[in-house]
XYZ file of C-alpha atoms in Angstrom:
309
model
C 270.821 -68.162 81.667
C 274.323 -69.529 81.090
C 276.822 -67.203 79.381
C 276.873 -67.581 75.595
C 279.755 -66.400 73.431
C 278.265 -66.554 69.928
C 274.995 -66.374 68.019
C 275.280 -68.459 64.857
C 271.824 -70.037 64.457
C 268.451 -69.971 66.182
C 268.652 -73.745 66.518
C 271.660 -73.437 68.799
C 269.632 -71.506 71.393
C 267.550 -72.866 74.251
C 263.944 -71.747 74.733
C 265.098 -69.804 77.770
C 267.704 -67.928 75.731
C 265.197 -67.050 73.007
C 262.665 -65.699 75.485
C 265.294 -63.833 77.504
C 266.593 -62.018 74.422
C 263.051 -61.135 73.328
C 262.106 -59.889 76.796
C 265.260 -57.801 76.962
C 264.518 -56.317 73.526
C 261.386 -54.762 75.009
C 263.475 -53.021 77.655
C 266.018 -51.933 75.044
C 263.302 -50.382 72.908
C 261.994 -48.486 75.921
C 265.473 -47.015 76.326
C 265.847 -45.458 72.897
C 262.209 -44.517 72.305
C 262.154 -42.433 75.476
C 264.427 -39.712 76.796
C 267.491 -41.907 77.355
C 269.099 -42.720 74.005
C 272.241 -44.394 75.288
C 273.262 -46.694 78.144
C 276.775 -47.720 79.276
C 276.181 -51.491 79.066
C 279.059 -52.058 76.612
C 281.171 -49.036 77.470
C 284.819 -49.826 76.752
C 283.935 -52.749 74.476
C 284.759 -52.860 70.769
C 282.394 -54.047 68.036
C 283.533 -54.848 64.499
C 281.195 -55.178 61.527
C 282.755 -57.570 59.008
C 280.586 -57.783 55.897
C 281.760 -59.771 52.882
C 278.418 -59.044 51.163
C 276.707 -55.659 50.659
C 274.344 -54.612 53.430
C 272.739 -51.383 54.488
C 269.956 -52.260 56.908
C 271.558 -55.045 58.906
C 274.961 -53.426 59.238
C 273.635 -49.974 60.105
C 271.158 -51.514 62.553
C 273.949 -53.354 64.382
C 276.099 -50.222 64.389
C 273.303 -48.096 65.863
C 272.579 -50.824 68.426
C 276.236 -50.964 69.475
C 276.494 -47.177 69.740
C 273.387 -47.065 71.936
C 275.070 -49.537 74.275
C 278.139 -47.203 74.330
C 280.440 -49.592 72.475
C 283.183 -48.456 70.097
C 282.335 -49.520 66.533
C 284.713 -50.248 63.672
C 283.508 -50.988 60.141
C 285.728 -53.357 58.147
C 285.159 -52.660 54.454
C 286.050 -55.864 52.658
C 286.054 -54.264 49.219
C 289.001 -52.037 50.188
C 290.813 -54.558 52.386
C 293.506 -57.157 51.806
C 290.744 -59.723 51.264
C 290.522 -58.601 47.650
C 294.228 -59.377 47.350
C 293.670 -62.975 48.377
C 293.894 -62.842 52.178
C 292.104 -65.824 53.760
C 289.324 -65.530 56.329
C 291.621 -67.015 58.988
C 294.361 -64.485 58.226
C 291.838 -61.667 58.337
C 290.584 -62.809 61.731
C 294.125 -63.136 63.081
C 294.733 -59.564 61.997
C 291.505 -58.296 63.512
C 291.970 -60.161 66.787
C 295.353 -58.528 67.210
C 293.237 -55.386 67.563
C 291.495 -57.014 70.603
C 287.935 -56.854 69.303
C 285.211 -57.972 71.697
C 282.411 -58.567 69.174
C 282.503 -59.441 65.480
C 279.340 -59.176 63.399
C 279.898 -61.084 60.183
C 278.052 -61.579 56.913
C 279.394 -63.897 54.234
C 278.110 -65.403 50.990
C 279.257 -68.867 52.058
C 277.323 -70.841 54.648
C 279.298 -71.753 57.744
C 281.882 -68.961 57.675
C 280.600 -67.202 60.845
C 280.903 -70.512 62.700
C 284.464 -70.950 61.444
C 285.322 -67.453 62.647
C 283.681 -68.079 66.027
C 285.788 -71.192 66.578
C 289.016 -69.337 65.810
C 288.686 -66.258 67.975
C 287.799 -65.166 71.493
C 285.444 -62.411 70.380
C 281.691 -62.958 70.494
C 280.619 -63.644 66.912
C 277.169 -62.831 65.549
C 276.016 -64.302 62.262
C 274.513 -61.443 60.241
C 273.676 -63.782 57.355
C 275.662 -66.620 55.803
C 274.655 -67.764 52.348
C 271.226 -69.392 52.337
C 271.866 -70.832 55.808
C 270.855 -68.510 58.646
C 270.073 -64.942 59.702
C 269.307 -65.170 63.442
C 269.098 -61.463 64.262
C 266.450 -61.035 61.546
C 264.508 -63.882 63.141
C 264.616 -62.136 66.511
C 263.375 -58.822 65.168
C 260.596 -60.605 63.257
C 259.449 -62.506 66.342
C 259.691 -59.358 68.444
C 257.581 -57.435 65.916
C 254.850 -60.081 65.914
C 254.839 -60.293 69.700
C 254.664 -56.515 69.991
C 251.772 -56.308 67.510
C 249.698 -59.221 68.773
C 250.860 -59.642 72.376
C 252.113 -63.156 71.722
C 253.639 -65.298 68.993
C 252.053 -68.541 70.217
C 249.036 -69.574 68.171
C 249.632 -67.065 65.368
C 249.718 -68.157 61.738
C 252.379 -66.745 59.434
C 252.683 -67.373 55.692
C 256.145 -66.719 54.239
C 255.987 -66.030 50.505
C 258.780 -66.090 47.927
C 261.998 -67.951 47.176
C 262.052 -70.121 50.291
C 264.717 -72.495 49.002
C 267.495 -69.891 48.955
C 266.286 -67.731 51.854
C 268.254 -67.588 55.104
C 265.495 -65.321 56.450
C 262.837 -67.962 55.808
C 264.903 -70.618 57.577
C 265.711 -68.618 60.692
C 262.353 -66.881 61.044
C 260.440 -70.132 60.538
C 262.536 -71.764 63.240
C 262.062 -69.084 65.872
C 258.332 -68.692 65.182
C 257.745 -72.428 65.509
C 259.831 -72.545 68.697
C 257.570 -69.820 70.099
C 254.396 -71.712 69.223
C 253.364 -70.135 65.908
C 252.227 -72.033 62.829
C 254.189 -71.333 59.642
C 253.327 -72.026 56.004
C 255.134 -71.329 52.714
C 254.039 -70.133 49.287
C 256.054 -69.302 46.176
C 257.192 -70.536 42.764
C 257.026 -74.336 42.846
C 260.712 -75.219 42.352
C 261.700 -72.651 44.992
C 259.508 -73.935 47.826
C 260.700 -77.070 49.647
C 258.224 -79.928 49.891
C 256.348 -80.296 53.175
C 257.854 -83.760 53.453
C 261.300 -82.131 53.744
C 260.385 -79.354 56.176
C 257.171 -80.321 57.948
C 255.830 -76.918 56.915
C 252.654 -76.699 54.782
C 253.169 -75.504 51.216
C 250.578 -73.461 49.329
C 250.526 -72.811 45.599
C 248.173 -69.813 45.352
C 246.605 -66.982 47.291
C 243.213 -68.686 47.629
C 244.877 -71.434 49.659
C 246.677 -68.807 51.738
C 243.498 -66.914 52.602
C 241.605 -70.164 53.309
C 244.281 -71.002 55.911
C 243.301 -67.822 57.807
C 246.774 -66.437 58.569
C 247.498 -63.543 60.893
C 250.601 -62.314 59.038
C 251.691 -62.289 55.395
C 255.509 -62.221 55.229
C 256.891 -61.336 51.789
C 260.509 -62.175 50.977
C 262.597 -59.861 48.834
C 262.946 -60.955 45.235
C 266.618 -60.574 44.418
C 267.038 -58.259 41.450
C 269.714 -60.475 39.942
C 267.088 -63.201 39.540
C 264.268 -61.137 38.027
C 265.309 -61.865 34.440
C 265.294 -65.609 34.969
C 262.199 -67.665 34.065
C 261.223 -67.823 37.738
C 261.134 -64.063 38.305
C 259.776 -61.851 35.532
C 258.843 -58.884 37.752
C 255.332 -58.296 36.417
C 254.403 -61.964 36.334
C 255.781 -62.527 39.812
C 253.749 -59.633 41.199
C 250.541 -60.993 39.708
C 251.181 -64.536 40.914
C 252.779 -64.043 44.335
C 252.826 -60.347 45.216
C 250.437 -58.217 47.237
C 248.509 -56.487 44.450
C 245.972 -53.745 45.091
C 243.172 -56.296 44.735
C 244.771 -58.660 47.265
C 245.454 -55.760 49.600
C 241.696 -55.186 49.848
C 241.233 -58.780 51.000
C 244.156 -58.452 53.427
C 242.563 -55.296 54.810
C 239.164 -56.975 55.200
C 240.816 -59.871 57.041
C 242.870 -57.450 59.191
C 246.150 -59.219 58.400
C 249.625 -57.901 59.107
C 252.194 -57.465 56.341
C 255.927 -57.978 56.945
C 259.022 -57.856 54.745
C 262.744 -58.070 55.623
C 263.597 -55.215 53.229
C 264.543 -53.613 51.045
C 261.155 -53.822 49.318
C 260.923 -54.126 45.555
C 257.798 -52.041 44.950
C 255.597 -53.484 42.253
C 257.141 -56.911 42.736
C 256.511 -58.190 46.287
C 254.280 -55.276 47.327
C 252.199 -52.663 45.549
C 252.793 -49.057 46.604
C 249.563 -48.945 48.600
C 250.683 -51.879 50.734
C 253.480 -49.758 52.192
C 250.850 -47.319 53.510
C 248.502 -50.042 54.743
C 247.491 -49.633 58.401
C 248.873 -53.051 59.362
C 252.091 -52.819 57.353
C 254.809 -53.664 59.884
C 257.873 -53.055 57.705
C 258.889 -49.833 59.496
C 258.220 -51.525 62.848
C 260.656 -54.254 61.820
C 263.372 -51.683 61.106
C 262.918 -49.992 64.478
C 262.654 -53.309 66.299
C 265.826 -54.493 64.600
C 267.795 -52.016 66.689
C 266.167 -53.190 69.925
C 266.628 -56.883 69.088
C 270.284 -56.380 68.160
C 270.951 -54.357 71.302
C 269.561 -57.283 73.279
C 271.667 -59.819 71.365
C 274.863 -57.845 71.967
C 273.994 -57.380 75.633
C 273.474 -61.109 76.235
C 276.644 -62.373 74.571
C 279.837 -62.795 76.571
C 283.166 -62.466 74.736
C 286.010 -64.556 76.117
C 288.162 -61.461 75.729
C 286.511 -59.809 78.682
C 288.213 -62.293 81.000
C 291.582 -61.874 79.332
C 292.160 -58.138 79.351
């Protein structure tokens, strides 16, 4: 596999790169689930987490992954930085690169910012979510979780449910699953699910259609709390129309389907409480596999800085 500096989108990767990162994630998980918790793969390298939006799971997952590869980790807190005083992204990156960072993990509310950063610095840049555009590391951990559970992604059917239109998770996860040979379908409130003509992905309008399709995995997207009071997302109505209720959970159990969610879960909205205890609920697996997938991503990227020390 040729050296790659950045990970901005799944679409930018070759099939070989996708499979190599997934295969390596298996080895990475073996490392930290057994006696050895840390390896020196990135010893002496510096990793910066640069998050312009709030994040707990993704940022902490990347930080744990970097520590387990023996990298030095610095957290750049935008809310207490010069950014709030009007400093531009370019000026921020110039400042950070003067610190000789090797990896920058960036999340931003505006699509395209990680790519801009990648083109203006020598560090390896990882997109940890940009607007509604992409979230490639989430896609890798999702694919890894399905492969771990079922032995393969090829031939599996996955229904992604929720606000597809504004979801970077839906975009990136759909892309990687299709690249790996899975079938993907969408379901959610009508105005928030793109037409099949625009995506090539089947669109369902209710749970009967979902179950008739015979999926292997039900993937619920997080309903953003800031949208719950809008006409599209009254919490109780949403749960009854699109959530996994206790009644639907019985059907899911009978069909032996997996349940996934990128987190954090809004209980009583996307999932009933019982769904979190369901035998095929893979949400905790996704969290654990996020560390392995992100270790693999970091390991396979090559900063230009390493040749310019």
